[in-house]
Amino acid sequence: MLFDYLLSSTKACGELEKQESLTYGLFLQPHSFTLEQNSIGEMVLKLEHSNHQHYLFKAKPKREDLEQSDLEVLTKFTWQHITDDQNQVQKQALLLNFDPDRVRYYSGCNRNYYKYSIENNTIFHLGHYGGTVMMCPINLQEKQFEKLSAKPFHFKFDYSTTFPKLILESKYQPNMIFQAIPRKKALHYPET
């Protein structure tokens, strides 16, 4: 495929000049391309330049696709709280399971859930709280999560490890970090 016309602007780009030259070359020189799905299901554009070099481009999803993708990642795993605080002893790590409309959490005694919604990487607590009330010692992880989730909070994923990490951020409470583990169906949650 040959692109005959290329509209561009002329700016002083400094360090980006090499990248810009490559971009012009990709579209001005004859080349072939294929659209394929990679091993993790992402669409990839493979472009072969006339100099026989190959370039890969990943599709950038639309915002609504990202939100759906975030929900898929949240609901795919059980999330186990991790801490590097030596003073915080965890007999049972706080576990979270996200379902499409509710988050369930458990840390060894009480089993709780609440309804939520997601918008722009923010989780909104919708109320409808439920759970058990047993005579358990105060669980600091549980209380920290309840304080954090009382107001809308942001989340992001860290994909630098084999399983992703979930980072919950709030301007009102300290961040909480959770490691993804294979999804557990039975976390001793209340029937709803």
Coordinates of C-alpha atoms in Angstrom, one line a residue:
M1 CA 0.0 0.0 0.0
L2 CA 1.4 3.4 -0.9
F3 CA 0.2 6.6 0.7
D4 CA 0.5 9.4 -1.9
Y5 CA -0.4 12.4 0.3
L6 CA 0.8 13.3 3.8
L7 CA -0.3 16.4 5.5
S8 CA 2.0 17.6 8.3
S9 CA 2.8 20.6 10.4
T10 CA 6.3 22.0 10.8
K11 CA 7.5 22.3 14.4
A12 CA 10.8 22.3 16.1
C13 CA 10.7 18.9 17.7
G14 CA 14.3 18.5 18.8
E15 CA 14.7 14.9 20.1
L16 CA 11.6 13.7 18.4
E17 CA 13.1 14.3 14.9
K18 CA 14.2 10.6 14.5
Q19 CA 10.8 9.3 15.5
E20 CA 9.1 11.8 13.2
S21 CA 11.4 10.8 10.3
L22 CA 10.5 7.1 10.9
T23 CA 6.8 7.9 11.0
Y24 CA 7.0 9.8 7.7
G25 CA 9.0 6.9 6.2
L26 CA 6.5 4.3 7.3
F27 CA 3.7 6.1 5.4
L28 CA 5.7 7.3 2.4
Q29 CA 7.5 4.1 1.5
P30 CA 5.6 1.1 0.1
H31 CA 4.9 -1.5 2.9
S32 CA 2.5 -4.3 3.8
F33 CA 0.5 -4.7 6.9
T34 CA -1.6 -7.3 8.7
L35 CA -4.0 -7.0 11.6
E36 CA -3.7 -9.9 14.0
Q37 CA -4.7 -10.9 17.5
N38 CA -1.7 -11.6 19.9
S39 CA -1.5 -14.4 22.5
I40 CA -3.4 -12.3 25.1
G41 CA -6.2 -11.3 22.8
E42 CA -5.1 -7.8 21.9
M43 CA -5.3 -6.5 18.3
V44 CA -1.9 -5.8 16.8
L45 CA -1.1 -4.1 13.5
K46 CA 2.1 -5.6 12.1
L47 CA 3.7 -3.3 9.5
E48 CA 6.5 -4.4 7.2
H49 CA 8.5 -1.4 5.9
S50 CA 10.1 -1.5 2.5
N51 CA 13.5 -1.9 4.3
H52 CA 12.2 -5.3 5.6
Q53 CA 12.0 -4.0 9.2
H54 CA 8.8 -4.9 11.1
Y55 CA 6.9 -2.6 13.4
L56 CA 4.1 -3.5 15.8
F57 CA 1.3 -1.2 16.9
K58 CA -1.3 -2.0 19.5
A59 CA -4.8 -0.6 19.2
K60 CA -5.7 2.0 21.8
P61 CA -9.1 1.2 23.2
K62 CA -12.0 3.6 23.6
R63 CA -12.8 4.9 27.1
E64 CA -15.9 2.6 27.4
D65 CA -13.8 -0.4 26.4
L66 CA -11.2 0.5 29.1
E67 CA -13.9 0.7 31.8
Q68 CA -15.2 -2.7 30.7
S69 CA -11.7 -4.0 30.6
D70 CA -11.1 -2.7 34.2
L71 CA -14.2 -4.5 35.3
E72 CA -13.0 -7.7 33.7
V73 CA -9.6 -7.5 35.5
L74 CA -11.3 -6.7 38.8
T75 CA -13.7 -9.6 38.6
K76 CA -11.2 -12.1 37.2
F77 CA -9.1 -12.4 40.4
T78 CA -9.3 -12.5 44.1
W79 CA -7.3 -9.6 45.5
Q80 CA -5.1 -10.2 48.6
H81 CA -4.0 -7.2 50.7
I82 CA -0.2 -6.9 50.9
T83 CA 1.7 -4.7 53.2
D84 CA 5.4 -3.9 53.9
D85 CA 4.4 -2.4 57.3
Q86 CA 6.3 -4.6 59.8
N87 CA 4.0 -3.5 62.6
Q88 CA 0.9 -4.8 60.9
V89 CA 0.4 -8.5 61.7
Q90 CA -1.9 -10.3 59.3
K91 CA -3.3 -13.6 60.6
Q92 CA -5.5 -13.6 57.6
A93 CA -4.9 -11.2 54.7
L94 CA -7.9 -9.1 53.7
L95 CA -9.4 -10.6 50.5
L96 CA -11.6 -8.8 48.0
N97 CA -13.7 -10.3 45.3
F98 CA -15.3 -8.0 42.8
D99 CA -18.5 -9.1 41.2
P100 CA -20.0 -7.0 38.4
D101 CA -22.1 -5.0 40.9
R102 CA -20.7 -5.6 44.4
V103 CA -17.4 -6.0 46.2
R104 CA -17.1 -8.7 48.8
Y105 CA -14.4 -8.7 51.5
Y106 CA -13.2 -11.1 54.1
S107 CA -10.3 -11.1 56.6
G108 CA -10.9 -14.2 58.7
C109 CA -14.1 -13.4 60.7
N110 CA -16.8 -11.1 59.4
R111 CA -18.0 -11.4 55.8
N112 CA -19.1 -8.2 54.2
Y113 CA -20.2 -6.7 50.9
Y114 CA -21.4 -3.5 49.3
K115 CA -22.7 -2.4 45.9
Y116 CA -20.5 -0.2 43.8
S117 CA -20.1 1.3 40.3
I118 CA -17.1 2.3 38.3
E119 CA -16.6 5.5 36.3
N120 CA -13.3 6.9 35.1
N121 CA -11.1 4.6 37.2
T122 CA -13.1 5.6 40.3
I123 CA -15.1 3.2 42.5
F124 CA -18.3 4.7 44.0
H125 CA -19.8 3.1 47.1
L126 CA -23.6 2.7 46.4
G127 CA -24.6 1.6 49.8
H128 CA -26.6 -1.6 50.2
Y129 CA -24.1 -2.8 52.7
G130 CA -24.5 -6.3 54.1
G131 CA -22.5 -8.9 56.1
T132 CA -22.1 -10.8 59.3
V133 CA -21.6 -9.3 62.8
M134 CA -19.6 -11.7 64.9
M135 CA -17.7 -11.1 68.1
C136 CA -14.3 -10.7 66.4
P137 CA -11.3 -8.7 67.5
I138 CA -11.0 -5.4 65.7
N139 CA -9.4 -6.0 62.3
L140 CA -7.4 -3.1 61.2
Q141 CA -7.3 -4.1 57.5
E142 CA -11.1 -4.4 57.4
K143 CA -11.5 -1.0 59.1
Q144 CA -8.9 0.7 56.8
F145 CA -10.8 -0.7 53.7
E146 CA -14.1 0.4 55.1
K147 CA -12.8 4.0 55.7
L148 CA -11.2 4.1 52.3
S149 CA -14.3 2.9 50.5
A150 CA -16.7 5.2 52.4
K151 CA -15.9 7.9 49.8
P152 CA -15.2 7.5 46.1
F153 CA -11.7 6.2 45.5
H154 CA -9.4 5.8 42.5
F155 CA -7.8 2.5 41.4
K156 CA -5.1 1.5 39.1
F157 CA -3.3 -1.7 38.1
D158 CA 0.4 -2.4 38.2
Y159 CA 1.3 -5.1 35.6
S160 CA 5.0 -5.3 36.5
T161 CA 4.5 -8.8 38.1
T162 CA 3.1 -12.1 36.8
F163 CA -0.2 -11.3 38.4
P164 CA -1.3 -7.7 38.5
K165 CA -1.5 -5.6 41.6
L166 CA -4.5 -3.4 42.4
I167 CA -3.7 0.0 44.0
L168 CA -6.6 1.7 45.8
E169 CA -5.9 5.5 46.2
S170 CA -7.8 8.0 48.3
K171 CA -6.9 11.5 49.3
Y172 CA -8.6 10.7 52.7
Q173 CA -6.9 7.4 53.6
P174 CA -3.5 5.7 53.0
N175 CA -3.3 3.7 49.7
M176 CA -4.0 0.0 49.9
I177 CA -2.2 -2.5 47.6
F178 CA -3.6 -5.9 46.7
Q179 CA -2.0 -8.7 44.8
A180 CA -4.1 -10.7 42.4
I181 CA -4.3 -14.4 43.2
P182 CA -6.4 -17.0 41.3
R183 CA -10.1 -16.3 41.9
K184 CA -11.6 -18.1 44.9
K185 CA -15.3 -18.7 44.8
A186 CA -15.8 -19.6 48.4
L187 CA -14.5 -16.9 50.7
H188 CA -17.2 -17.7 53.3
Y189 CA -19.4 -14.8 52.1
P190 CA -22.9 -14.2 53.3
E191 CA -25.7 -15.4 51.0
T192 CA -27.3 -12.5 49.2

